[in-house]
Structure formats: structure tokens, C-alpha cells
mmCIF file of C-alpha atoms in Angstrom:
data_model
loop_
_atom_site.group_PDB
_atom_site.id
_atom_site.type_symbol
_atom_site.label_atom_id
_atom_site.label_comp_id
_atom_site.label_asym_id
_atom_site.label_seq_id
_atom_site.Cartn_x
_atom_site.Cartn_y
_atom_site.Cartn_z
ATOM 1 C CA UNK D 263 0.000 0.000 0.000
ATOM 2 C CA UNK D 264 1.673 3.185 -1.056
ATOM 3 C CA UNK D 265 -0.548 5.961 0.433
ATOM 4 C CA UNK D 266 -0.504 9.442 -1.467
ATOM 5 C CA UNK D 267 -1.803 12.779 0.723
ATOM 6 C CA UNK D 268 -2.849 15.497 -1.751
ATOM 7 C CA UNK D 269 -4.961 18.969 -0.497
ATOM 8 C CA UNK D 270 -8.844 18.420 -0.836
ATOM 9 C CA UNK D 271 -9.362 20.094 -3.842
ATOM 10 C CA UNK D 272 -11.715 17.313 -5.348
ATOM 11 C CA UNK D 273 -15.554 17.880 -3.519
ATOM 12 C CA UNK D 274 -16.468 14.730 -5.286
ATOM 13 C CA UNK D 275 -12.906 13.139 -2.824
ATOM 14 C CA UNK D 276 -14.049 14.867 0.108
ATOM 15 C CA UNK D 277 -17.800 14.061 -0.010
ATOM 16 C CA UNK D 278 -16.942 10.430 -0.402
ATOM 17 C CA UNK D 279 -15.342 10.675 3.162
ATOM 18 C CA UNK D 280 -17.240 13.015 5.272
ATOM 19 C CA UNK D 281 -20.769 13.074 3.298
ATOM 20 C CA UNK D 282 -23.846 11.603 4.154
ATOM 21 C CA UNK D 283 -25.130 8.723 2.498
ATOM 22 C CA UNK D 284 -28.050 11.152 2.071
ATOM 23 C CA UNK D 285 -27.232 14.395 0.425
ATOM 24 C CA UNK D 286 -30.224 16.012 2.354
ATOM 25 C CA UNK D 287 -28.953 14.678 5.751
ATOM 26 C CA UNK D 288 -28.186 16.720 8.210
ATOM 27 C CA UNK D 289 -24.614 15.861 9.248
ATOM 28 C CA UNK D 290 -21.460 17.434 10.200
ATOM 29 C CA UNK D 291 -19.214 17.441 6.845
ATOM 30 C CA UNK D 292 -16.223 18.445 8.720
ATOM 31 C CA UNK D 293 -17.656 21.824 9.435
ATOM 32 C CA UNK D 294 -18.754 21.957 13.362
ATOM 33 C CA UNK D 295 -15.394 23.441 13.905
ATOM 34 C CA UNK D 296 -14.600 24.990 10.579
ATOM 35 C CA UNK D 297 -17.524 27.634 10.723
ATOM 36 C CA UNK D 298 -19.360 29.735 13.628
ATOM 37 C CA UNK D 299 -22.230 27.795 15.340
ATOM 38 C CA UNK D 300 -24.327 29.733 14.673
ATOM 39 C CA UNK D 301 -24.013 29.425 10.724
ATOM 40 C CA UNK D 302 -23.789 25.456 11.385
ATOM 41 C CA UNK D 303 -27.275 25.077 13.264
ATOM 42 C CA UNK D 304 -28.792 27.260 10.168
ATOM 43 C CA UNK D 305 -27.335 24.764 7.493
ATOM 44 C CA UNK D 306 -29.347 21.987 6.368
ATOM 45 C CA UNK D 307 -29.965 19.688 3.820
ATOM 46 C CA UNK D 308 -28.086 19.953 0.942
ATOM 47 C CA UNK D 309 -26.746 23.746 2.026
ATOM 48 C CA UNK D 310 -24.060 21.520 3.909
ATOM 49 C CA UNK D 311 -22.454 19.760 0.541
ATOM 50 C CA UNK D 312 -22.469 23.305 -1.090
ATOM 51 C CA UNK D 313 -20.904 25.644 1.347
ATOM 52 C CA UNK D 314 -18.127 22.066 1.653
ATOM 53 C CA UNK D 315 -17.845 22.350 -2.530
ATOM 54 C CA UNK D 316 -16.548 26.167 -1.896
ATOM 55 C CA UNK D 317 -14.652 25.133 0.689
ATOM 56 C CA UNK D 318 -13.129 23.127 -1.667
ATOM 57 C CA UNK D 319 -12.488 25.532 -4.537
ATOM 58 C CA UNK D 320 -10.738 28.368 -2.295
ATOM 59 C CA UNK D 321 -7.014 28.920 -1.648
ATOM 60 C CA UNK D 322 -6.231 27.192 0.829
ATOM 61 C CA UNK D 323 -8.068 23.982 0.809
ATOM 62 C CA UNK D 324 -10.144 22.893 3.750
ATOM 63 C CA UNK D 325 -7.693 20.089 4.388
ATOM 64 C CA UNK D 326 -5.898 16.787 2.763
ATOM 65 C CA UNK D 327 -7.046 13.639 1.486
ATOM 66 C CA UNK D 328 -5.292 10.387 1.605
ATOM 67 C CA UNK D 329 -5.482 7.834 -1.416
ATOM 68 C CA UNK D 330 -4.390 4.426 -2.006
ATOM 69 C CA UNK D 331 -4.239 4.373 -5.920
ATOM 70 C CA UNK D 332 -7.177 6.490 -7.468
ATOM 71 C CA UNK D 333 -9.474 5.503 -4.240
ATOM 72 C CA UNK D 334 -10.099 7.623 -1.167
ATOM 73 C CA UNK D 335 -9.294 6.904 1.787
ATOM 74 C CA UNK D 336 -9.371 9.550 4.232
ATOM 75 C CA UNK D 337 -9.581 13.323 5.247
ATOM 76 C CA UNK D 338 -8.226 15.427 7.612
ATOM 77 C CA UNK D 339 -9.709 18.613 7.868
ATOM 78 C CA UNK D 340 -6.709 21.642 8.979
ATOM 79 C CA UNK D 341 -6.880 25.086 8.587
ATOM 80 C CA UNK D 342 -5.594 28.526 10.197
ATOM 81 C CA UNK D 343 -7.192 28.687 13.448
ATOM 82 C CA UNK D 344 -8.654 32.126 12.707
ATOM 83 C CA UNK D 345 -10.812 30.956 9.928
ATOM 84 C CA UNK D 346 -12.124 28.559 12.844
ATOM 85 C CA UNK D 347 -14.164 28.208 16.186
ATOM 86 C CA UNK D 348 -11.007 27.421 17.942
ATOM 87 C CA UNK D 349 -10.304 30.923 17.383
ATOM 88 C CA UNK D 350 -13.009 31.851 19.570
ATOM 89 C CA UNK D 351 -13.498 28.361 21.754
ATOM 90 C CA UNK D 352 -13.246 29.008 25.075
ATOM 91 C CA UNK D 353 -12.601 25.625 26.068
ATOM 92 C CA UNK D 354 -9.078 25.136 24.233
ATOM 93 C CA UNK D 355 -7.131 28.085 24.883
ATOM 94 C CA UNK D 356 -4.761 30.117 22.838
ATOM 95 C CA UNK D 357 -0.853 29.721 24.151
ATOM 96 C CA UNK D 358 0.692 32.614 22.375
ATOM 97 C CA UNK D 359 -0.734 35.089 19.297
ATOM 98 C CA UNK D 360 1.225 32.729 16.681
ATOM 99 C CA UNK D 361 -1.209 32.734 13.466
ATOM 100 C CA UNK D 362 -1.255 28.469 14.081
ATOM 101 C CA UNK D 363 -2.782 26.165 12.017
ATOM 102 C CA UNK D 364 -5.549 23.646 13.420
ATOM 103 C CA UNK D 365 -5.642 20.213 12.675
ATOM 104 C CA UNK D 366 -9.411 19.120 14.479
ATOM 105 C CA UNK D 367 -10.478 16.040 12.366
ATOM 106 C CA UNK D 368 -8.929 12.620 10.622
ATOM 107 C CA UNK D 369 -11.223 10.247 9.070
ATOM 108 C CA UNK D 370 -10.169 6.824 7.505
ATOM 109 C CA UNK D 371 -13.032 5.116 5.552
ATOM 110 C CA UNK D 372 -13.980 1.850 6.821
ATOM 111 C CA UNK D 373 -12.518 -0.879 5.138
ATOM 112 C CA UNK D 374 -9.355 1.198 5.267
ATOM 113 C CA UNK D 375 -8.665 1.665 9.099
ATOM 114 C CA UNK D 376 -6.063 0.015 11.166
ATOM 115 C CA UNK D 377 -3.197 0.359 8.246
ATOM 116 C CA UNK D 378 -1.636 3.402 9.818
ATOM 117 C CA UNK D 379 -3.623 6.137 7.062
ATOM 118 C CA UNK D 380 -4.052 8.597 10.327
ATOM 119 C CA UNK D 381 -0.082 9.300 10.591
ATOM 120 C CA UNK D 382 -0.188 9.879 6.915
ATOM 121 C CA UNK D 383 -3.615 12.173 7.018
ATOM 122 C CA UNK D 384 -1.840 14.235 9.923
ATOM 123 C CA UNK D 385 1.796 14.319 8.490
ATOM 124 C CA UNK D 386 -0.252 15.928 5.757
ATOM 125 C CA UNK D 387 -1.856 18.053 6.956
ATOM 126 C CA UNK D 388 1.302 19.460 8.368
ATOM 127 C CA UNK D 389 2.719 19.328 5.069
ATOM 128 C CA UNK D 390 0.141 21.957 4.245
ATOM 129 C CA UNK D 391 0.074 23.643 7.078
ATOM 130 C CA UNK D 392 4.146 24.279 6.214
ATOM 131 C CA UNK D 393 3.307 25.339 2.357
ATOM 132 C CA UNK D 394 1.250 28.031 3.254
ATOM 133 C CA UNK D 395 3.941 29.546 5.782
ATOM 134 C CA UNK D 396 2.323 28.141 9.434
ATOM 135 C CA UNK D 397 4.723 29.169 12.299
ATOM 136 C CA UNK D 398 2.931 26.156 13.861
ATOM 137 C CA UNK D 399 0.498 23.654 13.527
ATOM 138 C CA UNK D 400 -2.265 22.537 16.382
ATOM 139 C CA UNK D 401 -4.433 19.357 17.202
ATOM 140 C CA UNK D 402 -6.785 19.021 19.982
ATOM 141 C CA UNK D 403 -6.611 15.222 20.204
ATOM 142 C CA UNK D 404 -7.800 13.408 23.691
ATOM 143 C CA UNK D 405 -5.373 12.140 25.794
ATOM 144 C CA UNK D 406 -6.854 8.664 26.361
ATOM 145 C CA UNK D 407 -4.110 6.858 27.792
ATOM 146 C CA UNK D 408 -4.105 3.581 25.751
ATOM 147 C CA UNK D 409 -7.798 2.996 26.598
ATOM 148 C CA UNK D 410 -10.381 1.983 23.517
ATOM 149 C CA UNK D 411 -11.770 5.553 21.952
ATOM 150 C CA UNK D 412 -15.746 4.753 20.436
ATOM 151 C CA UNK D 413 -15.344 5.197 16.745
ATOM 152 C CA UNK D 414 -17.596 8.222 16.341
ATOM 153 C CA UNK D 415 -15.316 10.118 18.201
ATOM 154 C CA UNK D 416 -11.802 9.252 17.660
ATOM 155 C CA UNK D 417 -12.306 11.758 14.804
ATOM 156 C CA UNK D 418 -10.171 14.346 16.889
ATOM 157 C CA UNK D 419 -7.247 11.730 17.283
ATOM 158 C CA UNK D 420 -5.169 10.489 20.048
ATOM 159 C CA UNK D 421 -2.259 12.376 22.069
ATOM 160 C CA UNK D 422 -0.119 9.175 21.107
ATOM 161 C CA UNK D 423 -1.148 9.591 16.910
ATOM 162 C CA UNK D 424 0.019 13.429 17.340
ATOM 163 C CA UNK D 425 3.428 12.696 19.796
ATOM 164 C CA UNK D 426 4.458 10.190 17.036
ATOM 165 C CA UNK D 427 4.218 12.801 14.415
ATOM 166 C CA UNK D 428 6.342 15.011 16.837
ATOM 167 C CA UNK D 429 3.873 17.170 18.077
ATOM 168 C CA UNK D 430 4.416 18.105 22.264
ATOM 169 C CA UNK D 431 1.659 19.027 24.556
ATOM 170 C CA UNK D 432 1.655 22.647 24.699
ATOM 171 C CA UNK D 433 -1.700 23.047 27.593
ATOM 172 C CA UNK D 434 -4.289 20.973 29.333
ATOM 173 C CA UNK D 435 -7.993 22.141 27.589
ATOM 174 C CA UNK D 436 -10.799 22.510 29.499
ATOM 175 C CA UNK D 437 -12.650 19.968 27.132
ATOM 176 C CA UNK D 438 -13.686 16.769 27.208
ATOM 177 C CA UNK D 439 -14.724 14.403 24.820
ATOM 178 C CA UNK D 440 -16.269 10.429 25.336
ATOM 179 C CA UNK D 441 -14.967 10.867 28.748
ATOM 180 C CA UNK D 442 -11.207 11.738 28.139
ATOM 181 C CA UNK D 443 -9.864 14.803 28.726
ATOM 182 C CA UNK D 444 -8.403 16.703 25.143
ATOM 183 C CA UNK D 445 -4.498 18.172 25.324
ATOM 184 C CA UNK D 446 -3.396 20.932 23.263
ATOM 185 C CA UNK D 447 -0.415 19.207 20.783
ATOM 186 C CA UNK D 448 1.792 21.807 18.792
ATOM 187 C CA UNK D 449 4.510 21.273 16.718
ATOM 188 C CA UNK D 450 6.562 24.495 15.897
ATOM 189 C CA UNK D 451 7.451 24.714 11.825
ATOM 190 C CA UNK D 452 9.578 27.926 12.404
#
């Protein structure tokens, strides 16, 4: 398996991983964090898919997708944290006035998990993060200690997934998230 990260620049890519089966369905698309709350209570239906398919077409792209060959395999969704909720969340705090990058989600389609495609999604997504000048790059993963994270919410990833890409813990959060506590990883790419 020779896995291939490119920037989400293909709606028809990134609908195949975070899109409903449904394209009326109400579901997150990778946008809970990416836009106020506000603006994602108001979205539904198909508005979802079409404010994701400009995502898609502005500079920079809403994140990276992971192939294996021509098929999809994963997403991670990472942006500058002013263009998100983290820059107003008052549950993960800011630990300097660095312009950072965020890093919030990393989704492997089933079928495809357990073959490592999260350390490729979130090496990435630093990749990007690094093309577009980042000082540093941030992930807000849960610090779960080696215990079993339910599937619907390992979306955020694991302290271990980010401290192998060489990310350090940079502040507790005041979040939680299936019961574990979430850590503010950084990794500087000054």
C-alpha cells in the first residue's frame, strides 16, 4: 500500500469521506469546527455539501485527502485557526498570538482503518500547514491513555497519533470528549 496525501481540492474526494449517504442529511461534513455555530445550526440539507464544494475551490483547501491508488481513503480537515471556532473556543485556549494552524479532524473510511492512514492524514496536513507559511500547527486530540476511543469520536485523534508525528503538549484544555480529557499538541514549523 503506497498511500498518497494530496490537499482536498476534489468535492467529489471529500464528499466520499465526510458526506452523508443522504445528500439532504443533516450531518457534520467536517464543518462543526470549521464555521461559527451559529451558521452550522442554520445549514441543512443539501446547504451543507455546497458551502463544503466552496470550501473546496478556495485557496487554501479545507484540508488533505489520503489515497491508495485512485481511491479515497481519508480526510483530515486543517486550517488557520482564525478561519475557525477554535479561534473563539473558550474551552481550548490560545498559548501565544502565533497565526497556528488547526488540525481538528482525521477520518479513515472503513474498510481502510487500522493500516496506519491517520499518521499519513496528519503528516499531511502538516505538510500543508508548512506550504502556506504556518509558524505552527495545532491538534486538539484526547489524551486517552491507551484505553479503547468509540469510533464516532476518535475523529479528533489520540495524544499518542500526534506525539508520534512530533507534536508536544503545549496546555491541558478545558474539554472533554467520550470521557477523556483533550491536550493541546503543537509542533513548531519555524
Amino acid at each position: 500500500m503506497a498511500i498518497e496525501i494530496r490537499p482536498a481540492t476534489l468535492f467529489l474526494d471529500v464528499k466520499a469521506v465526510v458526506g452523508p449517504m443522504r445528500p439532504d442529511a443533516n450531518v457534520c461534513w467536517c464543518l462543526s469546527y470549521r464555521i461559527p455555530s451559529k451558521q452550522n445550526l442554520e445549514l441543512r440539507g443539501t446547504a451543507r455539501g455546497d458551502l463544503v464544494k466552496q470550501l473546496v475551490g478556495q485557496d487554501p483547501p479545507p484540508g488533505v485527502l489520503a489515497y491508495d491508488g485512485d481511491e479515497v481513503v481519508g480526510w483530515a480537515a486543517v486550517h488557520p485557526r482564525s478561519d475557525t471556532s477554535f479561534a473563539r473556543n473558550r474551552k481550548i485556549p490560545h498559548v501565544d498570538d502565533l497565526d497556528v494552524w488547526s488540525v481538528w479532524c482525521i477520518r479513515v473510511r472503513p474498510g481502510h482503518r487500522g493500516r496506519g492512514i491517520s499518521h499519513h492524514l496528519l503528516n499531511g496536513a502538516v505538510g500543508l500547514a508548512r506550504t502556506y507559511g504556518a509558524p505552527a500547527i495545532e491538534g486538539y486530540p484526547v489524551d486517552n491513555g491507551g484505553s479503547k476511543v468509540d469510533l464516532t469520536m476518535a475523529y479528533v485523534g489520540t495524544r499518542k497519533l500526534f506525539e508520534r508525528a512530533g507534536f508536544v503538549k503545549a496546555a491541558d484544555t478545558d474539554s472533554v470528549l467520550n470521557g477523556f480529557p483533550r491536550v493541546l499538541m503543537r509542533l513548531d514549523l519555524r
